[in-house]
Each structure stands twice: as structure tokens, then as C-alpha cells.
Amino acid sequence: MTIRVLVSLGLLGLLAMALYGAALTKDTPALPVEAESVATAEAKVFERGLLWRKEVERDEKAMRLSLDRLDKAIALIADDNLNGERLTIVELRAVVRQMQRRTPEVAAAHKEARADTLRYGETLCEAAPVLSAAAKRFEDYAADEPYEELRDDYRLWSESFRAIAEKYLQQETLVGPTVETITDNLDFVERVDTQLKRVEALLEIVPEESAETEEFLSRLAAYVRSFADFRERLRSLHGRTTGQRLEQEAEQPAVKITVTSLKADARQKTFAQDKPLLLPQSLSALSNVPAVRREAWSPIPTPDISFTSERAKPEPRVNPRKAEARATTQRRAERFAGVWAAPDSNFEIVLERSGDDLLASIGRRGVVTEVSGRLRQRGEADSFVAERLVYTFASGESVDLAGTVLTFTDDGHASVTGVRYGFATRSDKVVRLGLQNYELRRVR
């Protein structure tokens, strides 16, 4: 009897639990399969957008590193041996070999930059639609969101994804011209490499000193020109790659390159001086990179070369502070005007007042045959720094004192502090010298 009662109670309990569970199921229905798949798809869209953004940034970094490597490879071509040297047969052979060894590196850098730029363009094409879809999805989220604060967050995400997608589409249009220019550069480099190999082989059969050497050297002047033109043309092409425009040839100073035999007189040829090359940090900067400007220094056709400090641009309105600074500079210029020289030196610095500026010229004495360069005023009115300061001696050797700082004091003295500079000889042996704390005294 007791067992039957217990069994009955158990059955009643199970029935009650079943009925209660049915009631719960009716009040809270399960999530439909379609809604669950939509939520998963939305999460995947957001995740894919972030992944594509990271992939684009990765490929952009790889392309930028490749362009940096290409920039460094091109910079190696600008060799000082081609500037201001009297090239003999021996030296000309060394220059040709040196350039021939560098062209494979330049070609390899072009190929790597082209491949990375193509990969970057492909990533941009694939990433832009994904990010546009993510922007559209967040717009839908914003439309369905009843709370304004959350709605604004959705819209902010949508605008962010849309801006990134538009940026990628704009950058993608620049990839094609960039790849074409790099390809043109690569073809030119490979052709020059072939020319260098042929010239190198030709130079091996030419005697260093013979009756035919002089005649042969006159033909080689054209090849020396081609070496300089190679450097200039490659940099010009690469400048177009980066959206930059270099200055016209007429605005640039010229340097002289002389080809001569060991005993013959000089046969001079003049070529354009090297121009600077600057790469943008990313492809996104290609469309708005400003033109590269370089202030040229012009030697005066006298034994003295004049330098002038940078002149401030005229202001439309008078600034009291600037007016006072100009007046102070003028007063100090009048006080320091005169001729200054270092003890036992072979040069002297002449300071003259010209309006609000202090003009400096360096006169030659002793073995110095030419001085060229440019001084500019530093932050202090009594301090000047040499951007370029080259001394050429009677032997043909030269010393560059770029970085020399001249500071004038009220007690009639001036200190000259310089950086280390190189002393180059025709045999390319370099002796390191230092210029530290020379004192100038007024001599007249």
C-alpha cells in the first residue's frame, strides 16, 4: 500500500514538472535559426573589417621599407669621385667598377619595391569593399538603435570605416602610375648596367700612358657624361615616382669634372650637380608632396667668395619684436664689422654690414686658392654656422668645414668651433682632422 502511494506521488510530480516546463517554453521561445545566423554574420563582418585594416597597414609598411631601401640604393650612386676630380685612366676604371658593382643592388631594390607596391595595391582593392560593407552595417545598427548615445557610437564606427575605405580607394589609384614608373626605372638601370660592363671591358685594354691615350680619353669624356647623366636621370625618374618635381637645370649650380691622362693637360667637361632625393613616408603622401627646393650658392668671380645670412621675409605689418631684433642685429653688425683672422691661419674672415644683414666673405691667403660655401645666421644675432665651407688648395686637394660655427663676443674676439671634416687626396686616401675652438682676432 505504501509503495503504491509513493509511486503515485512520483508520477504526479513528474507530470507537474512537465506541465511547468511546457509553460516556460511557451512564455520564452527559443532564438530562431535565422536570427542567430544574422548575428554571427554581423560579427564576422566587423571582424573582417578589422583584419583587412591590419593587413593593409602591414603591406603599406612593407612597401614603405622597400621604397626606403630603393632610396638608399640610389643614394649610393652619388659618389664624390665624380665631382671635382681630375680623372685619370686608373681612376676612371675604379669609378666604372664601383658603379657597375652598385647597379645590381639598385635593380634588386627596384624589383622589390615594385612587387611590394603591387601587393599593396591588391590589398587595397580587396579591403575597400569589405570596409564599405562594414560601414553600411553600422549605419543599419544606428537606424535600429533607440538610444541616442549608442546610436552616435554606431554612426562614429560607420564614418570611420567609410573614411578608411575611401582612403584605400584613393591610394589604389596611385599604385598603377607608381608601378609603371618603377618599371621604367628598372629597365633604365638594367640598360646602364649593360653599358657599364661594356665600358669596363673596354677600359682594360687601354694603356695608362701612350700616344693613343689622349685621343682615347677624349672619347671617354662622353662616357663620363653618361655616368653623371645616369645618376641625374635615375633620380629624376624616381622623383616622379614620389610625386616630387626637382628644380630646373638652369636653377642649379654646376660642378666641373675633368678627364685627363697622367701627363696630359686637363680636358674639362661640365655637368649638373647632384640634386637631393626625398621619399614620402607612405604612398598616401604621393599626391601632395611639395616640390623639393634647394637654395643654390653662387660663387662671385673674384678671389673672395661672399656669404650672406638668411634674410627674413618682409612682413605686411610691422612687428615690434622683429623690428627691435633687426635693430639689435644692425647695431652688432656695425660693432663687429672688420677683418678677423686666426693666428697662423691662411685665411681671413671679412665682416661687413649691409642693411640689417651681416655679410661675411673669406679672403684667401697662402696656399688656399678657392673658398666656396654659405654662412647662415643662427638663433643668436652674433652666431653664424657654415652650411658649406670648402677650401681648395694649390695642390688640387680640398677640405670641407661644413658645420663650422662662428660666435662673436663683445670683447673684440670671436670663437670658431667646428665639427670633424674629411681631407681627401687624389689617391682617395682620407685623413681625419678636427677643428676645435680656434680664436679669431680683429686685424684691421
Tab-separated table of C-alpha atoms in Angstrom:
chain	number	residue	atom	x	y	z
A	1	MET	CA	0.000	0.000	0.000
A	2	THR	CA	2.766	2.381	0.967
A	3	ILE	CA	4.711	1.570	-2.208
A	4	ARG	CA	1.700	2.337	-4.401
A	5	VAL	CA	1.220	5.704	-2.712
A	6	LEU	CA	4.867	6.638	-3.253
A	7	VAL	CA	4.746	5.657	-6.925
A	8	SER	CA	1.592	7.677	-7.436
A	9	LEU	CA	3.124	10.725	-5.806
A	10	GLY	CA	6.222	10.384	-8.015
A	11	LEU	CA	4.139	10.209	-11.183
A	12	LEU	CA	2.166	13.269	-10.122
A	13	GLY	CA	5.425	15.145	-9.513
A	14	LEU	CA	6.785	14.263	-12.937
A	15	LEU	CA	3.535	15.364	-14.569
A	16	ALA	CA	3.665	18.687	-12.726
A	17	MET	CA	7.245	19.309	-13.815
A	18	ALA	CA	6.374	18.516	-17.420
A	19	LEU	CA	3.453	20.947	-17.382
A	20	TYR	CA	5.611	23.697	-15.763
A	21	GLY	CA	8.342	23.191	-18.371
A	22	ALA	CA	5.808	23.449	-21.174
A	23	ALA	CA	4.576	26.713	-19.718
A	24	LEU	CA	8.141	28.109	-19.582
A	25	THR	CA	8.755	27.094	-23.176
A	26	LYS	CA	5.610	28.816	-24.304
A	27	ASP	CA	6.453	32.098	-22.485
A	28	THR	CA	10.177	32.302	-23.649
A	29	PRO	CA	10.521	30.940	-27.188
A	30	ALA	CA	13.972	29.853	-28.436
A	31	LEU	CA	16.065	32.146	-30.735
A	32	PRO	CA	15.194	31.398	-34.388
A	33	VAL	CA	17.965	29.925	-36.537
A	34	GLU	CA	17.799	32.865	-38.985
A	35	ALA	CA	18.354	35.468	-36.255
A	36	GLU	CA	21.319	33.559	-34.868
A	37	SER	CA	22.983	33.330	-38.300
A	38	VAL	CA	22.464	37.078	-38.912
A	39	ALA	CA	24.121	37.969	-35.609
A	40	THR	CA	27.048	35.695	-36.435
A	41	ALA	CA	27.368	37.226	-39.901
A	42	GLU	CA	27.393	40.742	-38.455
A	43	ALA	CA	30.148	39.808	-36.040
A	44	LYS	CA	32.155	38.324	-38.903
A	45	VAL	CA	31.742	41.490	-40.990
A	46	PHE	CA	33.128	43.588	-38.160
A	47	GLU	CA	35.978	41.141	-37.574
A	48	ARG	CA	36.875	41.009	-41.283
A	49	GLY	CA	36.954	44.803	-41.432
A	50	LEU	CA	39.479	44.978	-38.622
A	51	LEU	CA	41.578	42.192	-40.133
A	52	TRP	CA	41.689	43.909	-43.529
A	53	ARG	CA	42.720	47.162	-41.925
A	54	LYS	CA	45.633	45.425	-40.202
A	55	GLU	CA	46.594	43.699	-43.454
A	56	VAL	CA	46.617	46.986	-45.365
A	57	GLU	CA	48.797	48.586	-42.694
A	58	ARG	CA	51.172	45.621	-42.850
A	59	ASP	CA	51.502	45.773	-46.648
A	60	GLU	CA	51.893	49.559	-46.561
A	61	LYS	CA	54.748	49.176	-44.083
A	62	ALA	CA	56.419	46.577	-46.332
A	63	MET	CA	56.077	48.885	-49.352
A	64	ARG	CA	57.495	51.833	-47.389
A	65	LEU	CA	60.501	49.779	-46.290
A	66	SER	CA	61.094	48.743	-49.907
A	67	LEU	CA	60.978	52.354	-51.082
A	68	ASP	CA	63.399	53.313	-48.314
A	69	ARG	CA	65.776	50.595	-49.484
A	70	LEU	CA	65.425	51.860	-53.053
A	71	ASP	CA	66.211	55.388	-51.877
A	72	LYS	CA	69.371	54.189	-50.133
A	73	ALA	CA	70.448	52.180	-53.187
A	74	ILE	CA	70.073	55.227	-55.446
A	75	ALA	CA	71.949	57.373	-52.943
A	76	LEU	CA	74.956	55.076	-53.306
A	77	ILE	CA	75.286	56.107	-56.945
A	78	ALA	CA	76.013	59.724	-55.990
A	79	ASP	CA	79.720	59.201	-55.497
A	80	ASP	CA	82.096	62.035	-54.684
A	81	ASN	CA	84.649	60.594	-57.116
A	82	LEU	CA	82.664	62.105	-59.973
A	83	ASN	CA	82.673	65.611	-58.523
A	84	GLY	CA	85.641	67.946	-58.734
A	85	GLU	CA	88.110	65.174	-59.589
A	86	ARG	CA	90.765	65.015	-62.285
A	87	LEU	CA	90.109	61.510	-63.522
A	88	THR	CA	92.991	59.526	-64.966
A	89	ILE	CA	92.642	56.182	-66.737
A	90	VAL	CA	93.308	54.383	-63.451
A	91	GLU	CA	90.751	56.426	-61.541
A	92	LEU	CA	88.196	56.158	-64.315
A	93	ARG	CA	88.487	52.369	-64.205
A	94	ALA	CA	87.875	52.431	-60.455
A	95	VAL	CA	84.805	54.631	-60.864
A	96	VAL	CA	83.323	52.393	-63.550
A	97	ARG	CA	83.904	49.246	-61.496
A	98	GLN	CA	82.379	50.876	-58.445
A	99	MET	CA	79.240	51.935	-60.271
A	100	GLN	CA	78.964	48.585	-62.031
A	101	ARG	CA	79.004	46.821	-58.657
A	102	ARG	CA	76.184	49.010	-57.394
A	103	THR	CA	73.739	48.659	-60.276
A	104	PRO	CA	72.612	45.109	-59.290
A	105	GLU	CA	71.696	46.410	-55.845
A	106	VAL	CA	69.716	49.265	-57.384
A	107	ALA	CA	67.952	46.853	-59.764
A	108	ALA	CA	67.098	44.452	-56.931
A	109	ALA	CA	65.699	47.317	-54.873
A	110	HIS	CA	63.507	48.368	-57.823
A	111	LYS	CA	62.148	44.829	-58.201
A	112	GLU	CA	61.375	44.524	-54.503
A	113	ALA	CA	59.674	47.928	-54.420
A	114	ARG	CA	57.589	47.055	-57.481
A	115	ALA	CA	56.462	43.722	-56.007
A	116	ASP	CA	55.566	45.225	-52.640
A	117	THR	CA	53.721	48.123	-54.278
A	118	LEU	CA	51.682	45.701	-56.420
A	119	ARG	CA	50.844	43.618	-53.356
A	120	TYR	CA	49.811	46.742	-51.507
A	121	GLY	CA	47.523	47.766	-54.379
A	122	GLU	CA	45.869	44.332	-54.454
A	123	THR	CA	45.249	44.506	-50.716
A	124	LEU	CA	43.676	47.943	-51.088
A	125	CYS	CA	41.318	46.662	-53.815
A	126	GLU	CA	40.181	43.754	-51.658
A	127	ALA	CA	39.934	45.698	-48.419
A	128	ALA	CA	37.876	48.667	-49.605
A	129	PRO	CA	34.610	46.729	-50.329
A	130	VAL	CA	34.844	44.884	-47.012
A	131	LEU	CA	35.222	48.126	-45.096
A	132	SER	CA	32.385	49.743	-47.079
A	133	ALA	CA	30.144	46.812	-46.138
A	134	ALA	CA	31.126	47.234	-42.501
A	135	ALA	CA	30.241	50.938	-42.697
A	136	LYS	CA	26.821	50.100	-44.175
A	137	ARG	CA	26.172	47.523	-41.470
A	138	PHE	CA	26.883	50.031	-38.709
A	139	GLU	CA	24.554	52.515	-40.396
A	140	ASP	CA	21.807	49.899	-40.115
A	141	TYR	CA	22.686	49.387	-36.467
A	142	ALA	CA	22.336	53.119	-35.865
A	143	ALA	CA	18.938	53.214	-37.597
A	144	ASP	CA	17.587	50.424	-35.363
A	145	GLU	CA	19.096	51.723	-32.111
A	146	PRO	CA	16.535	53.534	-29.870
A	147	TYR	CA	19.142	55.083	-27.549
A	148	GLU	CA	20.796	58.211	-28.928
A	149	GLU	CA	24.134	57.669	-27.179
A	150	LEU	CA	24.529	54.177	-28.625
A	151	ARG	CA	23.244	55.413	-31.983
A	152	ASP	CA	26.005	58.028	-32.093
A	153	ASP	CA	28.594	55.337	-31.365
A	154	TYR	CA	27.317	53.242	-34.273
A	155	ARG	CA	27.475	56.252	-36.589
A	156	LEU	CA	31.012	57.029	-35.460
A	157	TRP	CA	32.100	53.489	-36.327
A	158	SER	CA	30.321	53.749	-39.668
A	159	GLU	CA	32.046	57.026	-40.539
A	160	SER	CA	35.406	55.589	-39.515
A	161	PHE	CA	35.063	52.526	-41.743
A	162	ARG	CA	33.767	54.623	-44.651
A	163	ALA	CA	36.678	57.079	-44.360
A	164	ILE	CA	39.188	54.222	-44.374
A	165	ALA	CA	37.510	52.631	-47.407
A	166	GLU	CA	37.579	55.929	-49.335
A	167	LYS	CA	41.227	56.461	-48.420
A	168	TYR	CA	42.106	52.981	-49.705
A	169	LEU	CA	40.289	53.635	-52.982
A	170	GLN	CA	42.179	56.907	-53.459
A	171	GLN	CA	45.512	55.269	-52.707
A	172	GLU	CA	44.756	52.413	-55.091
A	173	THR	CA	44.537	54.881	-57.994
A	174	LEU	CA	48.142	55.929	-57.269
A	175	VAL	CA	49.531	52.407	-57.292
A	176	GLY	CA	49.313	51.938	-61.068
A	177	PRO	CA	51.385	55.009	-62.046
A	178	THR	CA	53.857	54.237	-59.276
A	179	VAL	CA	54.409	50.697	-60.545
A	180	GLU	CA	54.801	51.969	-64.121
A	181	THR	CA	57.450	54.489	-63.111
A	182	ILE	CA	59.367	51.937	-61.035
A	183	THR	CA	59.262	49.574	-64.024
A	184	ASP	CA	60.660	52.325	-66.270
A	185	ASN	CA	63.402	52.974	-63.723
A	186	LEU	CA	64.249	49.273	-63.580
A	187	ASP	CA	64.552	48.995	-67.368
A	188	PHE	CA	66.843	52.038	-67.450
A	189	VAL	CA	69.030	50.655	-64.641
A	190	GLU	CA	69.436	47.322	-66.425
A	191	ARG	CA	70.445	49.072	-69.674
A	192	VAL	CA	73.000	51.216	-67.834
A	193	ASP	CA	74.372	48.093	-66.165
A	194	THR	CA	74.984	46.637	-69.618
A	195	GLN	CA	76.717	49.842	-70.705
A	196	LEU	CA	78.962	49.872	-67.634
A	197	LYS	CA	80.055	46.289	-68.238
A	198	ARG	CA	80.986	47.128	-71.827
A	199	VAL	CA	82.892	50.269	-70.830
A	200	GLU	CA	84.723	48.394	-68.066
A	201	ALA	CA	85.861	45.767	-70.555
A	202	LEU	CA	86.967	48.499	-72.953
A	203	LEU	CA	88.996	50.308	-70.295
A	204	GLU	CA	91.024	47.201	-69.514
A	205	ILE	CA	92.665	47.231	-72.946
A	206	VAL	CA	93.663	50.910	-72.841
A	207	PRO	CA	97.272	51.578	-71.754
A	208	GLU	CA	97.663	54.051	-68.930
A	209	GLU	CA	100.278	56.099	-70.774
A	210	SER	CA	100.747	56.005	-74.505
A	211	ALA	CA	100.411	58.153	-77.586
A	212	GLU	CA	96.869	56.873	-78.101
A	213	THR	CA	95.743	57.549	-74.546
A	214	GLU	CA	94.978	61.225	-75.094
A	215	GLU	CA	92.829	60.512	-78.136
A	216	PHE	CA	91.037	57.722	-76.315
A	217	LEU	CA	90.370	59.927	-73.303
A	218	SER	CA	88.606	62.456	-75.481
A	219	ARG	CA	86.124	59.728	-76.432
A	220	LEU	CA	85.760	58.646	-72.806
A	221	ALA	CA	84.504	62.113	-71.886
A	222	ALA	CA	81.153	61.059	-73.344
A	223	TYR	CA	81.097	58.007	-71.072
A	224	VAL	CA	81.897	60.111	-68.024
A	225	ARG	CA	78.986	62.316	-69.029
A	226	SER	CA	76.763	59.243	-69.226
A	227	PHE	CA	77.738	58.248	-65.681
A	228	ALA	CA	76.708	61.650	-64.353
A	229	ASP	CA	73.573	61.623	-66.507
A	230	PHE	CA	72.730	58.151	-65.178
A	231	ARG	CA	72.708	59.460	-61.647
A	232	GLU	CA	70.686	62.521	-62.617
A	233	ARG	CA	68.141	60.693	-64.780
A	234	LEU	CA	67.578	57.912	-62.280
A	235	ARG	CA	66.940	60.426	-59.519
A	236	SER	CA	64.638	62.415	-61.766
A	237	LEU	CA	62.614	59.307	-62.656
A	238	HIS	CA	62.446	58.275	-59.044
A	239	GLY	CA	61.444	61.804	-58.100
A	240	ARG	CA	58.448	61.447	-60.416
A	241	THR	CA	57.656	58.160	-58.673
A	242	THR	CA	57.247	60.026	-55.404
A	243	GLY	CA	55.297	62.885	-56.952
A	244	GLN	CA	58.120	65.360	-56.490
A	245	ARG	CA	59.464	67.804	-59.046
A	246	LEU	CA	63.101	68.765	-58.910
A	247	GLU	CA	64.342	72.200	-59.861
A	248	GLN	CA	65.184	73.063	-63.429
A	249	GLU	CA	68.754	72.580	-64.574
A	250	ALA	CA	69.173	76.324	-65.086
A	251	GLU	CA	68.492	76.949	-61.404
A	252	GLN	CA	71.236	74.573	-60.242
A	253	PRO	CA	74.939	75.337	-59.883
A	254	ALA	CA	77.417	73.319	-61.895
A	255	VAL	CA	80.460	71.350	-60.910
A	256	LYS	CA	83.391	70.558	-63.140
A	257	ILE	CA	84.535	67.059	-63.986
A	258	THR	CA	87.879	66.760	-65.709
A	259	VAL	CA	89.105	63.741	-67.648
A	260	THR	CA	92.828	63.701	-68.270
A	261	SER	CA	95.777	61.368	-68.639
A	262	LEU	CA	98.576	61.210	-66.084
A	263	LYS	CA	100.714	63.705	-68.033
A	264	ALA	CA	98.251	65.486	-70.272
A	265	ASP	CA	96.596	68.853	-69.826
A	266	ALA	CA	93.045	68.972	-68.483
A	267	ARG	CA	90.098	68.490	-70.795
A	268	GLN	CA	87.175	69.940	-68.909
A	269	LYS	CA	83.552	68.893	-69.109
A	270	THR	CA	80.815	70.458	-67.001
A	271	PHE	CA	77.871	68.510	-65.647
A	272	ALA	CA	74.915	69.266	-63.379
A	273	GLN	CA	75.411	68.955	-59.658
A	274	ASP	CA	73.628	66.246	-57.651
A	275	LYS	CA	70.109	67.028	-56.542
A	276	PRO	CA	68.561	65.863	-53.280
A	277	LEU	CA	66.051	62.996	-53.239
A	278	LEU	CA	63.397	62.735	-50.545
A	279	LEU	CA	60.882	59.905	-50.254
A	280	PRO	CA	57.433	60.286	-48.673
A	281	GLN	CA	56.749	58.132	-45.632
A	282	SER	CA	53.816	56.368	-47.304
A	283	LEU	CA	52.084	56.139	-50.646
A	284	SER	CA	49.232	58.244	-49.303
A	285	ALA	CA	51.574	61.272	-49.410
A	286	LEU	CA	52.387	60.924	-53.126
A	287	SER	CA	49.607	63.183	-54.335
A	288	ASN	CA	50.505	66.207	-52.206
A	289	VAL	CA	54.265	66.123	-51.728
A	290	PRO	CA	55.620	69.658	-52.199
A	291	ALA	CA	58.350	70.253	-54.725
A	292	VAL	CA	61.862	69.926	-53.421
A	293	ARG	CA	63.540	73.302	-53.227
A	294	ARG	CA	67.250	73.809	-52.788
A	295	GLU	CA	68.866	77.153	-52.288
A	296	ALA	CA	71.866	77.447	-54.544
A	297	TRP	CA	75.078	79.196	-53.611
A	298	SER	CA	76.743	81.175	-56.376
A	299	PRO	CA	80.474	81.924	-56.369
A	300	ILE	CA	81.470	85.526	-57.090
A	301	PRO	CA	84.062	85.763	-59.905
A	302	THR	CA	86.719	87.227	-57.587
A	303	PRO	CA	89.276	85.596	-55.258
A	304	ASP	CA	86.814	86.178	-52.353
A	305	ILE	CA	83.534	84.274	-52.073
A	306	SER	CA	80.724	86.158	-50.336
A	307	PHE	CA	78.327	84.608	-47.872
A	308	THR	CA	75.064	86.113	-46.703
A	309	SER	CA	72.856	85.254	-43.778
A	310	GLU	CA	69.262	84.244	-44.495
A	311	ARG	CA	67.043	87.280	-44.856
A	312	ALA	CA	63.639	87.225	-43.197
A	313	LYS	CA	60.584	87.587	-45.442
A	314	PRO	CA	59.046	91.079	-45.371
A	315	GLU	CA	56.052	91.334	-43.056
A	316	PRO	CA	52.882	93.116	-44.217
A	317	ARG	CA	52.706	94.794	-40.803
A	318	VAL	CA	55.488	95.985	-38.542
A	319	ASN	CA	56.103	93.618	-35.653
A	320	PRO	CA	57.647	95.492	-32.688
A	321	ARG	CA	59.647	92.484	-31.564
A	322	LYS	CA	61.064	91.813	-35.021
A	323	ALA	CA	61.835	95.481	-35.524
A	324	GLU	CA	63.792	95.527	-32.273
A	325	ALA	CA	65.622	92.314	-33.250
A	326	ARG	CA	66.604	93.838	-36.607
A	327	ALA	CA	67.839	96.961	-34.885
A	328	THR	CA	69.898	94.874	-32.456
A	329	THR	CA	71.400	92.881	-35.317
A	330	GLN	CA	72.287	96.086	-37.152
A	331	ARG	CA	73.981	97.568	-34.093
A	332	ARG	CA	76.003	94.394	-33.516
A	333	ALA	CA	76.867	94.169	-37.202
A	334	GLU	CA	78.325	97.657	-37.058
A	335	ARG	CA	80.301	96.720	-33.959
A	336	PHE	CA	81.723	93.506	-35.438
A	337	ALA	CA	82.421	94.818	-38.944
A	338	GLY	CA	86.080	94.446	-39.803
A	339	VAL	CA	88.656	91.832	-40.712
A	340	TRP	CA	89.189	88.850	-38.418
A	341	ALA	CA	91.908	86.223	-38.644
A	342	ALA	CA	93.107	83.220	-36.660
A	343	PRO	CA	96.765	83.060	-35.553
A	344	ASP	CA	98.954	81.338	-38.153
A	345	SER	CA	95.954	80.838	-40.429
A	346	ASN	CA	95.943	81.007	-44.208
A	347	PHE	CA	92.572	82.673	-44.475
A	348	GLU	CA	90.762	85.653	-43.006
A	349	ILE	CA	87.087	86.416	-42.477
A	350	VAL	CA	85.814	89.842	-43.544
A	351	LEU	CA	82.564	91.011	-41.928
A	352	GLU	CA	80.667	93.948	-43.413
A	353	ARG	CA	77.322	95.498	-42.620
A	354	SER	CA	74.710	95.610	-45.385
A	355	GLY	CA	71.415	96.997	-44.163
A	356	ASP	CA	70.129	94.696	-41.456
A	357	ASP	CA	72.387	91.815	-42.513
A	358	LEU	CA	75.934	90.897	-41.667
A	359	LEU	CA	77.781	89.868	-44.813
A	360	ALA	CA	80.774	87.587	-44.476
A	361	SER	CA	83.458	86.882	-47.040
A	362	ILE	CA	86.543	84.730	-46.640
A	363	GLY	CA	89.688	86.025	-48.237
A	364	ARG	CA	92.362	83.634	-49.428
A	365	ARG	CA	95.919	83.804	-48.200
A	366	GLY	CA	98.851	81.460	-48.548
A	367	VAL	CA	98.115	78.135	-50.238
A	368	VAL	CA	94.324	78.459	-50.333
A	369	THR	CA	93.274	79.070	-53.946
A	370	GLU	CA	89.488	78.970	-53.639
A	371	VAL	CA	86.843	79.169	-50.924
A	372	SER	CA	83.197	78.422	-51.612
A	373	GLY	CA	80.169	77.940	-49.447
A	374	ARG	CA	77.454	79.665	-47.493
A	375	LEU	CA	77.013	81.043	-43.970
A	376	ARG	CA	73.632	81.483	-42.305
A	377	GLN	CA	72.723	83.245	-39.099
A	378	ARG	CA	71.746	81.076	-36.153
A	379	GLY	CA	69.176	81.910	-33.492
A	380	GLU	CA	71.595	84.267	-31.769
A	381	ALA	CA	72.360	87.501	-33.566
A	382	ASP	CA	76.118	87.065	-33.057
A	383	SER	CA	76.361	83.446	-34.175
A	384	PHE	CA	76.728	82.027	-37.673
A	385	VAL	CA	77.043	78.470	-38.993
A	386	ALA	CA	78.610	77.338	-42.268
A	387	GLU	CA	76.203	75.179	-44.258
A	388	ARG	CA	79.000	74.528	-46.749
A	389	LEU	CA	82.590	75.696	-46.470
A	390	VAL	CA	85.097	74.175	-48.919
A	391	TYR	CA	88.758	75.206	-49.102
A	392	THR	CA	90.626	74.260	-52.272
A	393	PHE	CA	94.430	74.266	-52.128
A	394	ALA	CA	97.008	74.812	-54.854
A	395	SER	CA	97.626	71.051	-54.927
A	396	GLY	CA	94.038	70.447	-56.016
A	397	GLU	CA	93.076	68.942	-52.669
A	398	SER	CA	90.092	70.282	-50.758
A	399	VAL	CA	88.744	70.408	-47.223
A	400	ASP	CA	85.067	70.746	-46.278
A	401	LEU	CA	84.439	72.582	-42.995
A	402	ALA	CA	80.643	72.333	-43.130
A	403	GLY	CA	79.212	72.822	-39.679
A	404	THR	CA	81.768	75.385	-38.518
A	405	VAL	CA	80.186	77.812	-36.043
A	406	LEU	CA	81.397	81.428	-35.654
A	407	THR	CA	80.336	83.252	-32.473
A	408	PHE	CA	81.381	86.886	-31.898
A	409	THR	CA	81.724	88.435	-28.443
A	410	ASP	CA	81.704	91.991	-27.137
A	411	ASP	CA	85.402	91.981	-26.198
A	412	GLY	CA	86.629	92.079	-29.786
A	413	HIS	CA	87.152	88.347	-30.225
A	414	ALA	CA	85.328	85.513	-31.944
A	415	SER	CA	85.414	81.790	-31.270
A	416	VAL	CA	85.262	79.268	-34.100
A	417	THR	CA	84.026	75.806	-33.201
A	418	GLY	CA	83.848	73.215	-35.942
A	419	VAL	CA	82.929	69.609	-36.495
A	420	ARG	CA	85.200	66.915	-37.849
A	421	TYR	CA	85.785	67.089	-41.573
A	422	GLY	CA	87.483	64.999	-44.243
A	423	PHE	CA	90.675	65.803	-46.108
A	424	ALA	CA	90.532	63.967	-49.464
A	425	THR	CA	93.522	63.414	-51.779
A	426	ARG	CA	93.593	62.257	-55.369
A	427	SER	CA	94.502	58.750	-54.284
A	428	ASP	CA	91.239	58.631	-52.293
A	429	LYS	CA	93.122	58.241	-49.005
A	430	VAL	CA	91.225	60.080	-46.292
A	431	VAL	CA	92.874	61.702	-43.285
A	432	ARG	CA	90.507	62.742	-40.497
A	433	LEU	CA	91.182	66.145	-38.976
A	434	GLY	CA	89.376	68.138	-36.333
A	435	LEU	CA	88.801	71.866	-35.890
A	436	GLN	CA	88.127	72.901	-32.290
A	437	ASN	CA	87.969	76.284	-30.542
A	438	TYR	CA	90.047	78.470	-32.841
A	439	GLU	CA	90.142	82.099	-31.734
A	440	LEU	CA	89.826	84.924	-34.234
A	441	ARG	CA	91.257	88.377	-33.565
A	442	ARG	CA	90.410	91.626	-35.277
A	443	VAL	CA	93.356	92.506	-37.543
A	444	ARG	CA	92.008	95.733	-39.020
